[in-house]
Short mmCIF file of C-alpha atoms and ligand atoms in Angstrom, two decimals:
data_model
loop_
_atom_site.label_atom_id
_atom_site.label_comp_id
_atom_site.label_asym_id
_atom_site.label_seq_id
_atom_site.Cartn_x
_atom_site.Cartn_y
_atom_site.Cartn_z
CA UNK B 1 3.35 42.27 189.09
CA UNK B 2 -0.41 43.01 188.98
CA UNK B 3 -3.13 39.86 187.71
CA UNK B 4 -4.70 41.65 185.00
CA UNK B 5 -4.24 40.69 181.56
CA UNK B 6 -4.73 43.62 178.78
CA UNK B 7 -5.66 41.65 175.76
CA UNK B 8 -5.75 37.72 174.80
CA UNK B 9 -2.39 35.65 176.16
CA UNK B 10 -0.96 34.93 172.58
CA UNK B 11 0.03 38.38 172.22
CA UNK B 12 0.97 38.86 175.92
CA UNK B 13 4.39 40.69 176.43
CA UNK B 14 6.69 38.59 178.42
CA UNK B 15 9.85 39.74 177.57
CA UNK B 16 10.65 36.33 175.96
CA UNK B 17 10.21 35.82 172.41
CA UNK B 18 6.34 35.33 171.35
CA UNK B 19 6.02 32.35 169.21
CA UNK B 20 3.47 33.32 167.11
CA UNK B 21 1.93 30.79 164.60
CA UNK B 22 -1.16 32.72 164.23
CA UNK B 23 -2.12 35.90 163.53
CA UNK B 24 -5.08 38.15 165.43
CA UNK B 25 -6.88 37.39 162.47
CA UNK B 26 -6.44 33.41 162.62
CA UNK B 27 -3.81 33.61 158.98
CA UNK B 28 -1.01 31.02 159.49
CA UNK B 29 2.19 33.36 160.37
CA UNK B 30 4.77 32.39 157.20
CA UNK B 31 8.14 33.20 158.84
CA UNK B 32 10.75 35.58 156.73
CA UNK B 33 13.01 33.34 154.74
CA UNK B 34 16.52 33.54 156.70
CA UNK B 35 18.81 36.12 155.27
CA UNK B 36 22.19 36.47 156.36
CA UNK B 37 21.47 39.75 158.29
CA UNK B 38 19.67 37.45 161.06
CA UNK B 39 23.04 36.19 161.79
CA UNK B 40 25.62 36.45 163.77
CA UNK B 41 29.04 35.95 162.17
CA UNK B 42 29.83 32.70 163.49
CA UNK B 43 26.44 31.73 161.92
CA UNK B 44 26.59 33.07 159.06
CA UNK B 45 30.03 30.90 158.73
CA UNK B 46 28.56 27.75 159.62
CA UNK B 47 25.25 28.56 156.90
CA UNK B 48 27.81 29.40 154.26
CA UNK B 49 28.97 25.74 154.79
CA UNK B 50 26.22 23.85 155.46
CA UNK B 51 25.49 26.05 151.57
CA UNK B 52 28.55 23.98 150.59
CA UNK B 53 30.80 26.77 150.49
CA UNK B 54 33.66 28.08 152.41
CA UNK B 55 33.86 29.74 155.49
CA UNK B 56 35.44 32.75 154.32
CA UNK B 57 32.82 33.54 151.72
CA UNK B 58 31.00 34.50 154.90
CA UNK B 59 32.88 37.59 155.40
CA UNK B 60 33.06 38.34 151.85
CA UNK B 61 29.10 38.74 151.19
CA UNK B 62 29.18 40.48 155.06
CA UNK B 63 31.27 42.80 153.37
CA UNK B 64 29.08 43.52 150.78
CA UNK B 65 26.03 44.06 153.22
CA UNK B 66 27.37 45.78 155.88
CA UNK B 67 30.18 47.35 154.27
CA UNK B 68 28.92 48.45 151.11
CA UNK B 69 24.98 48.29 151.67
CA UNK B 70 25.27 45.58 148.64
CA UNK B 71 22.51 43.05 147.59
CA UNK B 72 22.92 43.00 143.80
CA UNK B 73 25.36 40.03 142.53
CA UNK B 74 26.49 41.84 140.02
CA UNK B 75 27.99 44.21 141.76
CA UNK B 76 30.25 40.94 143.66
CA UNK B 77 33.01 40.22 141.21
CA UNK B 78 35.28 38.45 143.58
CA UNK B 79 32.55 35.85 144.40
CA UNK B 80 32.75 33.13 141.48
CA UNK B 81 31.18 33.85 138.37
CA UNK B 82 29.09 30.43 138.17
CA UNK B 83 27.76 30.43 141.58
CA UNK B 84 27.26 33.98 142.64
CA UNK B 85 23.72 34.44 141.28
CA UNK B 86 22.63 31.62 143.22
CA UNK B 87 24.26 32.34 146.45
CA UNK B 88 23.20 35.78 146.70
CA UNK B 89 19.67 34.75 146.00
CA UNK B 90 20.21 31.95 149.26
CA UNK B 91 21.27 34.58 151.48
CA UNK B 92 19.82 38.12 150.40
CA UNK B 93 16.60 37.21 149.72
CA UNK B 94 14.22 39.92 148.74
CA UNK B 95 12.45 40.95 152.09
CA UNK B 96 11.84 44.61 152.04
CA UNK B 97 10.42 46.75 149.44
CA UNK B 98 9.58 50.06 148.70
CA UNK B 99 6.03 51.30 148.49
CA UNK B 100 6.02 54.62 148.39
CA UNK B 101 7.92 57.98 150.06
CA UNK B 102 6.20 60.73 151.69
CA UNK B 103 8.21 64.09 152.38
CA UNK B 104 7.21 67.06 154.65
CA UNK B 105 9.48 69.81 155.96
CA UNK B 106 11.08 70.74 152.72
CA UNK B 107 12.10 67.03 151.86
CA UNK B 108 14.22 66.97 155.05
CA UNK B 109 11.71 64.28 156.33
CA UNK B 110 10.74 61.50 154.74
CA UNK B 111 8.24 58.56 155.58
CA UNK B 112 8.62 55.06 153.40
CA UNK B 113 6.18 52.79 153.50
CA UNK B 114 7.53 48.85 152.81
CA UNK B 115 5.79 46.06 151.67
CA UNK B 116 7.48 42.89 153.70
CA UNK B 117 8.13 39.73 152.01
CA UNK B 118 4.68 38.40 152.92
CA UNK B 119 2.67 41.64 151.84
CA UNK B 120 2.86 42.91 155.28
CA UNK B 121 3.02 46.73 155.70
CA UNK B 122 5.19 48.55 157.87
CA UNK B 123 6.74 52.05 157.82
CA UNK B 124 9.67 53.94 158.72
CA UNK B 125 10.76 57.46 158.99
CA UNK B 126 13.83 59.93 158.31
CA UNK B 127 14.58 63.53 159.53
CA UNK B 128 17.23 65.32 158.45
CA UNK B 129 18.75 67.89 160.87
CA UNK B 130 21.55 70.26 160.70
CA UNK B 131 23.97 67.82 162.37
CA UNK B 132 22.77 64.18 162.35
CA UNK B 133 19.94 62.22 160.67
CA UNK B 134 18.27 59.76 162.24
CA UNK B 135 15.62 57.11 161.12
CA UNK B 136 12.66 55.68 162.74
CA UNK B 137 12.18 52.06 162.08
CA UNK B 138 9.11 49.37 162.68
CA UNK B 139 9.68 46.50 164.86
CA UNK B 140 6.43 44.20 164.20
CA UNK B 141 3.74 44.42 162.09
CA UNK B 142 0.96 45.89 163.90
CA UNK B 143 1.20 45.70 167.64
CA UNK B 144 -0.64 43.98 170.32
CA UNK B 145 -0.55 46.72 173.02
CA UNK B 146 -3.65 48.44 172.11
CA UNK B 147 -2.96 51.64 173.32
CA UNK B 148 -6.38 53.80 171.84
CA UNK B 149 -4.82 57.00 171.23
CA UNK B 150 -2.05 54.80 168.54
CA UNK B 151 -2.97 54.51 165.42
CA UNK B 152 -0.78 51.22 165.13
CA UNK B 153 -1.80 50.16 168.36
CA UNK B 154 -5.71 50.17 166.46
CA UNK B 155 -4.07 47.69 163.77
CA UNK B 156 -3.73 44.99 166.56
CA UNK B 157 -0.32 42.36 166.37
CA UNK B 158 -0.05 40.66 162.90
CA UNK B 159 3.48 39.52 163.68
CA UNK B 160 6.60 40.02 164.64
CA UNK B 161 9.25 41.98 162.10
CA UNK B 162 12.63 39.54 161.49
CA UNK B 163 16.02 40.69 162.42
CA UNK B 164 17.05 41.00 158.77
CA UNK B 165 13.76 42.69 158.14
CA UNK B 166 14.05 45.43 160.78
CA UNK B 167 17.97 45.92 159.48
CA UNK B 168 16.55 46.21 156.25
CA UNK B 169 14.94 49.21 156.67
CA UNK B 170 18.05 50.60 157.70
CA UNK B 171 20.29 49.41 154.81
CA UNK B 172 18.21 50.90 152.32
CA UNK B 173 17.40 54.09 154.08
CA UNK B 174 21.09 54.66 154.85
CA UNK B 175 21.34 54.26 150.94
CA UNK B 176 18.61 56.64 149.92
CA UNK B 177 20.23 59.20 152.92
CA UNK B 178 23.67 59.01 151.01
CA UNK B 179 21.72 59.33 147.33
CA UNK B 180 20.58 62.63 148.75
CA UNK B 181 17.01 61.88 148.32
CA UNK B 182 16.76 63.87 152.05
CA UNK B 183 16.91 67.33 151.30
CA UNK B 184 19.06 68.64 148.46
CA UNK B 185 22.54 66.57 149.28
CA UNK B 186 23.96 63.65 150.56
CA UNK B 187 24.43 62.72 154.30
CA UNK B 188 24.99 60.29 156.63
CA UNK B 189 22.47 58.21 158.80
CA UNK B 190 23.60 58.36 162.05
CA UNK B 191 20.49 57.53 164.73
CA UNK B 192 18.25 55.16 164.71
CA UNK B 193 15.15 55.44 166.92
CA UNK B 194 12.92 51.89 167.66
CA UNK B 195 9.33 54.17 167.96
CA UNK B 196 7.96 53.01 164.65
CA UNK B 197 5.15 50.89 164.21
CA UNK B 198 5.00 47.64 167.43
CA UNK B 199 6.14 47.10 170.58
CA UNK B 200 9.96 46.71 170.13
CA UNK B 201 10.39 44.80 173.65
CA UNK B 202 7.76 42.39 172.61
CA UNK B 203 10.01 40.93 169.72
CA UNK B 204 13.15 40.91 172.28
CA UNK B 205 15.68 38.15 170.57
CA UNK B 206 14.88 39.72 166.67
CA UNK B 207 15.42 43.29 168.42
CA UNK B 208 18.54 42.44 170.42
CA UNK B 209 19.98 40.72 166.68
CA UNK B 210 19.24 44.20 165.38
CA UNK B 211 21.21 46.30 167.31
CA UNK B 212 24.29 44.58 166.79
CA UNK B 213 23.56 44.04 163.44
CA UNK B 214 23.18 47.72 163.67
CA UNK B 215 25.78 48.60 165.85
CA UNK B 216 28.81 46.02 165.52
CA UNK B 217 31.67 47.16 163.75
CA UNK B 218 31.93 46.14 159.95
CA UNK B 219 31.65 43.62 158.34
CA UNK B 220 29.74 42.10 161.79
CA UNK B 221 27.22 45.13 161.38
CA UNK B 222 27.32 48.39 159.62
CA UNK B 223 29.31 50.18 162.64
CA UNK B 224 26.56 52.53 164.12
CA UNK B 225 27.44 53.08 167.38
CA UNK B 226 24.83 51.82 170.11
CA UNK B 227 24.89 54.94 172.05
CA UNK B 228 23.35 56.29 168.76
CA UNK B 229 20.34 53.71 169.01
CA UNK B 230 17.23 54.46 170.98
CA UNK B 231 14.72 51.94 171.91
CA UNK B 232 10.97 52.86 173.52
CA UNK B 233 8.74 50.65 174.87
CA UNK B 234 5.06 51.27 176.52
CA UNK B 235 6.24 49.62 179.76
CA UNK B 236 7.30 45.68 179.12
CA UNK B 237 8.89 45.42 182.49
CA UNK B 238 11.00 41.88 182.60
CA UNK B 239 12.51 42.94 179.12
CA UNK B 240 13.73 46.40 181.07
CA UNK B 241 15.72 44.30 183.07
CA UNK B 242 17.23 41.66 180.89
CA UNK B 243 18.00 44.84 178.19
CA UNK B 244 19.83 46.67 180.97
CA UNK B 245 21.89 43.15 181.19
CA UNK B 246 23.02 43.25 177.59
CA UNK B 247 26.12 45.17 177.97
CA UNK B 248 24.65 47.95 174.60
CA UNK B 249 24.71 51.00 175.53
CA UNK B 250 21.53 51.52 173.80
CA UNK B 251 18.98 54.75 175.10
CA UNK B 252 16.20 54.03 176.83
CA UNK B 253 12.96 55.69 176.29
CA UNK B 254 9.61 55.18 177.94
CA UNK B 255 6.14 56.20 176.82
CA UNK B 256 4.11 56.94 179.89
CA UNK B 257 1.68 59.27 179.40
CA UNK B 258 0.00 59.81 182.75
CA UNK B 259 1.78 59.63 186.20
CA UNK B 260 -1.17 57.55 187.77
CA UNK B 261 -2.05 54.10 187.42
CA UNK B 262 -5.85 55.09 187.31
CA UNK B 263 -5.66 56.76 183.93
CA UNK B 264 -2.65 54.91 182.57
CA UNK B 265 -4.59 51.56 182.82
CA UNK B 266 -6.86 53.46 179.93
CA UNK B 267 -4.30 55.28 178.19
CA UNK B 268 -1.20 52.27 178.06
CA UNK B 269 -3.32 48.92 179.02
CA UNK B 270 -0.27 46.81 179.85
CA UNK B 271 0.02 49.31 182.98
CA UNK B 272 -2.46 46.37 184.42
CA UNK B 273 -0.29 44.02 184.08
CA UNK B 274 2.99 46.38 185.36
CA UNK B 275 2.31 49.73 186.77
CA UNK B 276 3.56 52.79 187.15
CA UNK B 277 5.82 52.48 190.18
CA UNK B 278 6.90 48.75 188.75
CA UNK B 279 8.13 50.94 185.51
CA UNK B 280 9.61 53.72 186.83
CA UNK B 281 11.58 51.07 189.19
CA UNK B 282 12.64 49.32 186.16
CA UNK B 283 13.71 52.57 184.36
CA UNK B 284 15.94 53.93 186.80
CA UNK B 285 17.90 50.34 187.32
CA UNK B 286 18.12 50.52 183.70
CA UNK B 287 19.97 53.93 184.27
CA UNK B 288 21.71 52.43 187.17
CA UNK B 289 23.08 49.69 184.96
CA UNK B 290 24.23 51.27 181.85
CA UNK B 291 24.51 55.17 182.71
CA UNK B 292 22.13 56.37 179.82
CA UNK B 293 20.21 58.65 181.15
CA UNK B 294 16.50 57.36 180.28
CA UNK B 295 13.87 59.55 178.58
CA UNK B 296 10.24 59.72 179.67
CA UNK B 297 7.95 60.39 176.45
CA UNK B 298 4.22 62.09 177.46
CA UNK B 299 1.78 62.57 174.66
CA UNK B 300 -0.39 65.34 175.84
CA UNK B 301 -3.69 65.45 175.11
CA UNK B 302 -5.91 67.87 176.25
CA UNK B 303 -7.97 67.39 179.23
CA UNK B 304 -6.87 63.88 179.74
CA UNK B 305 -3.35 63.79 181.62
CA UNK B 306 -2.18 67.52 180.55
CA UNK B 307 -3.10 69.41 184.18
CA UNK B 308 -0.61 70.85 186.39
CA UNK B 309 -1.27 68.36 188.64
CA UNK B 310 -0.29 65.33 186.65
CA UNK B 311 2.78 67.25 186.04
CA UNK B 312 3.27 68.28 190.15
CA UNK B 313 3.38 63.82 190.65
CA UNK B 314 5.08 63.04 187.20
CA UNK B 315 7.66 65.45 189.36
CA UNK B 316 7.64 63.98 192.43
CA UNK B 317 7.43 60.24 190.98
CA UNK B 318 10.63 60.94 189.27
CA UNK B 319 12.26 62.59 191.76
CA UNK B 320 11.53 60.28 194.31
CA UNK B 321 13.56 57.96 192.40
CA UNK B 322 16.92 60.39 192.34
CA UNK B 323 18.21 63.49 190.20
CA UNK B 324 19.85 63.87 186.71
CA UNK B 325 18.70 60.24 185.44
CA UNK B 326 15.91 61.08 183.56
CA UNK B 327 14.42 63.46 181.20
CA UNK B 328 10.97 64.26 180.15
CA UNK B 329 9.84 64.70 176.16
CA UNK B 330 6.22 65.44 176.12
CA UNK B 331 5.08 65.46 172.78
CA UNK B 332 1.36 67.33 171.42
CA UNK B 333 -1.03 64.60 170.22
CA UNK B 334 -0.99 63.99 167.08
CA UNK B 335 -4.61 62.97 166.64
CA UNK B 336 -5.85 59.65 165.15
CA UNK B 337 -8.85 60.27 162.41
CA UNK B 338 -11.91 58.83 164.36
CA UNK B 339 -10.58 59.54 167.71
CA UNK B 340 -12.20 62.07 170.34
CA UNK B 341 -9.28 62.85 171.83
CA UNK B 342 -6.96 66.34 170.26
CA UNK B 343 -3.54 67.77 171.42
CA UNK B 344 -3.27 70.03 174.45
CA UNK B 345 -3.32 73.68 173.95
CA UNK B 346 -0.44 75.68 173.73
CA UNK B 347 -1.03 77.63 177.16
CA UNK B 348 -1.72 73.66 178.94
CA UNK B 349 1.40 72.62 177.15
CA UNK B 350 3.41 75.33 178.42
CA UNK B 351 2.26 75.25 182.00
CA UNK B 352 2.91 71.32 182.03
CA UNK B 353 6.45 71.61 180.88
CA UNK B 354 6.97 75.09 183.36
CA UNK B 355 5.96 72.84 186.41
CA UNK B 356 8.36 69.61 185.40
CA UNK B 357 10.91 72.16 184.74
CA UNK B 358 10.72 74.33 188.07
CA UNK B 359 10.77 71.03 189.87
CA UNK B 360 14.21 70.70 187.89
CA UNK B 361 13.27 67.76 185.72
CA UNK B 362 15.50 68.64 182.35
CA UNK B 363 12.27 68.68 180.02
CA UNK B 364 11.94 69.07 176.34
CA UNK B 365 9.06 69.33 173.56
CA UNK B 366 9.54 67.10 171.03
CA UNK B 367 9.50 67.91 167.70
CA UNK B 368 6.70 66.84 165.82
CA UNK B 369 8.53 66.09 162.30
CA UNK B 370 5.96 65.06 159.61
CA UNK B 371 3.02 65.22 161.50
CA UNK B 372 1.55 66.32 158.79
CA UNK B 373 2.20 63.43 156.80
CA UNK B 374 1.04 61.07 160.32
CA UNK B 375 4.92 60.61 160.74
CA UNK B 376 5.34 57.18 162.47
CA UNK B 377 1.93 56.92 163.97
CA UNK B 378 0.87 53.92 161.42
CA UNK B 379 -1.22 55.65 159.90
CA UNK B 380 -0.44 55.60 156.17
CA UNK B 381 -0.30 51.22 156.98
CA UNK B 382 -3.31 51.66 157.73
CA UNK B 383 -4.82 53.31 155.59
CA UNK B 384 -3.19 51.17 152.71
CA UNK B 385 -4.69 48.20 154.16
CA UNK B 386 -8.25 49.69 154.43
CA UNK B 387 -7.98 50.55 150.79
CA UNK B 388 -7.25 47.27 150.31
CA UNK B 389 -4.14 47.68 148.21
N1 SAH F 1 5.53 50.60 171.31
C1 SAH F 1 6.57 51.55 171.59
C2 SAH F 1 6.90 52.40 170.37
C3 SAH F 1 5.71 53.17 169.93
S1 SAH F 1 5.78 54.62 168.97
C4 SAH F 1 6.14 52.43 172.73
O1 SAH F 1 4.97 52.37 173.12
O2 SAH F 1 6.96 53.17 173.25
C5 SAH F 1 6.72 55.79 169.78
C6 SAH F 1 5.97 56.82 170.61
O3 SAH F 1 4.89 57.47 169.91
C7 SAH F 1 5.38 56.22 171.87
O4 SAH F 1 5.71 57.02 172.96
C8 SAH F 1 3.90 56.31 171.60
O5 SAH F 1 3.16 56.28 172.78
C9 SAH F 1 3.82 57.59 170.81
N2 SAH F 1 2.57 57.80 170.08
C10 SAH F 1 1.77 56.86 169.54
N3 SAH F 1 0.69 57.44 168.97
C11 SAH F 1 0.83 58.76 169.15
C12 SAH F 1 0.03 59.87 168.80
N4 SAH F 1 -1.11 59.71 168.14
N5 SAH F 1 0.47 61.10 169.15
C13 SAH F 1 1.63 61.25 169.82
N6 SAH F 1 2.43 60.25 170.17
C14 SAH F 1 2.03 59.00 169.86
#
């Protein structure tokens, strides 16, 4: 582990849980009022009777959330007339709500913005493709890793995201999804992506709480299988390690951007603290561990890290490590208003990918769904919050 420290120590990633009681700005932190989605069942059993009711009134109302994608008591007639208002209010408290929808690609993507129970601001995002649809969600608000070219990475850390938070954004996308708001008929979520707005591996214990709310089979969760979950993180090193331990088959994807420590200090800061070869390390044990074959995401942007050189060590760096356990999605820029930097050009973009690829590292450009509506860069947060609304 290298000495230097990226930013202040509050918002320093750890892979533990940060206990945050203040915010960058100094604002007392209010934590999300508990909501049954936070829980695991044997919780939620032992909340429904500390609520005074029974145990098995636990799996009814999981059956309503997880099952059915239910909040409203109304729609809960075998929960007692006299109490049900009341309970449901206890444990489905309001936490997530919609802003406003932003379409691109002939309404087959779709970016929400959410105001959080606290006024917070967070976004996710859902494409449509021919055969799956997949959503991006937002793990905190803001994010403390203060990587320049990010336009949530500007925002600095406000606070973590809740379990039941982060799951909320799925509940009521899968909802809108099976409305047919995306595109012109009804489908079915079926991936979810952590590369939203924060540093998912920063908020570890609400993160690991969503993927099996996520993933465990209903009423426990809503049944998504884990191999369908993807998680990236900028390069939180411990919290590789103790994710590979979980036993989810969850996809790993890491955002590293330059093959050097030199320019990734600048480009990902919390390389000073873990660097390059300390990542990559991490990444294949991660493979080694749980068989997913990790994916390497590269922003290029021109002039900075998109020569055929970077490329020629981004080669040998992985394949120093071994063959067929990683794959490379480099990804244009998508610029940040204010920011010098731009996207590579389409000849730079091609010879990057032809050298990765003729040193037979499996490589593929991402798609850049709603880019132009600044899909799941932050943007639209932040521009809400500098309007002041
Ligand atoms: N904190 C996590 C998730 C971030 S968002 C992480 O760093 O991996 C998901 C991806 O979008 C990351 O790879 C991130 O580096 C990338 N990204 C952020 N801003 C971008 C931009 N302006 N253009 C292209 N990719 C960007």
């Amino acid at each position: 582990m290298r000495q230097v420290m990226p930013r202040d120590d509050a918002n320093a990633p750890s892979g533990e849980v940060p206990v945050l009681s203040e915010s960058v700005s100094g604002a007392r932190i209010r934590r999300a009022p508990r909501h049954l989605a936070d829980l695991d069942v044997t919780a939620r059993k032992e909340w429904l009777t500390d609520l005074g009711e029974q145990p098995f009134r636990a799996t009814q109302l999981s059956n309503h959330y997880f099952s059915r994608d239910e909040t409203a008591a109304e729609n809960m007639s075998d929960l007692p007339s006299a109490t049900r208002e009341k309970l449901v209010d206890s444990v489905f408290p309001p936490l997530v709500t919609q802003v406003r929808n932003q379409v691109a690609d002939g309404g087959w993507t779709r970016k929400t913005l959410w105001r959080l129970f606290d006024g917070s601001l967070v976004e996710s995002v859902l494409m449509r493709y021919p055969s799956r649809t997949t959503l991006c969600v937002s793990s905190q608000v803001g994010c403390g890793m203060a990587c320049p070219f990010c336009a949530t990475g500007r925002m600095g850390l406000t606070r973590n995201m809740s379990t039941a938070e982060i799951v909320e954004q799925v509940r009521l996308s899968r909802l809108a999804v099976r409305a047919g708001d995306l595109g012109e008929s009804a489908a079915e979520l079926s991936r979810i992506v952590f590369m939203g707005m924060g540093e998912p591996l920063a908020n570890y214990r609400n993160l690991l709480g969503a993927f099996h709310r996520i993933s465990d089979p209903q009423p426990a969760g809503f049944g998504i299988s884990a191999r369908h979950l993807s998680v990236s993180t900028c390069g939180l090193v411990p919290a590789i390690g103790r994710l590979a331990g979980e036993g989810l088959p969850v996809t790993l994807a890491i955002s590293l951007h330059a093959p050097d420590d030199e320019l990734r200090d600048e480009l990902v800061p919390i390389n000073q603290r873990w660097c390059v070869g300390e990542l990559l390390d991490a990444a294949r044990g991660y493979f080694e561990v749980t068989g997913r074959r990790v994916s390497i995401e590269y922003a290029l942007i021109k002039d900075m890290n998109d020569q055929v050189w970077r490329a020629e060590l981004l080669a040998e760096e992985l394949n120093s490590r071994g063959h067929g356990w990683v794959h490379v999605n480099p990804i244009p820029l998508n610029p940040v208003p204010g920011s010098i930097w731009t996207a590579s050009s389409s000849s730079a973009q091609d010879a990057f990918i032809g050298t990765l690829r003729s040193a037979g590292i499996t490589t593929t450009l991402r798609d850049t769904r709603g880019s132009d509506i600044d899909g799941a860069c932050g943007q639209l947060a932040t521009l809400e919050v500098e309007e002041g609304n």
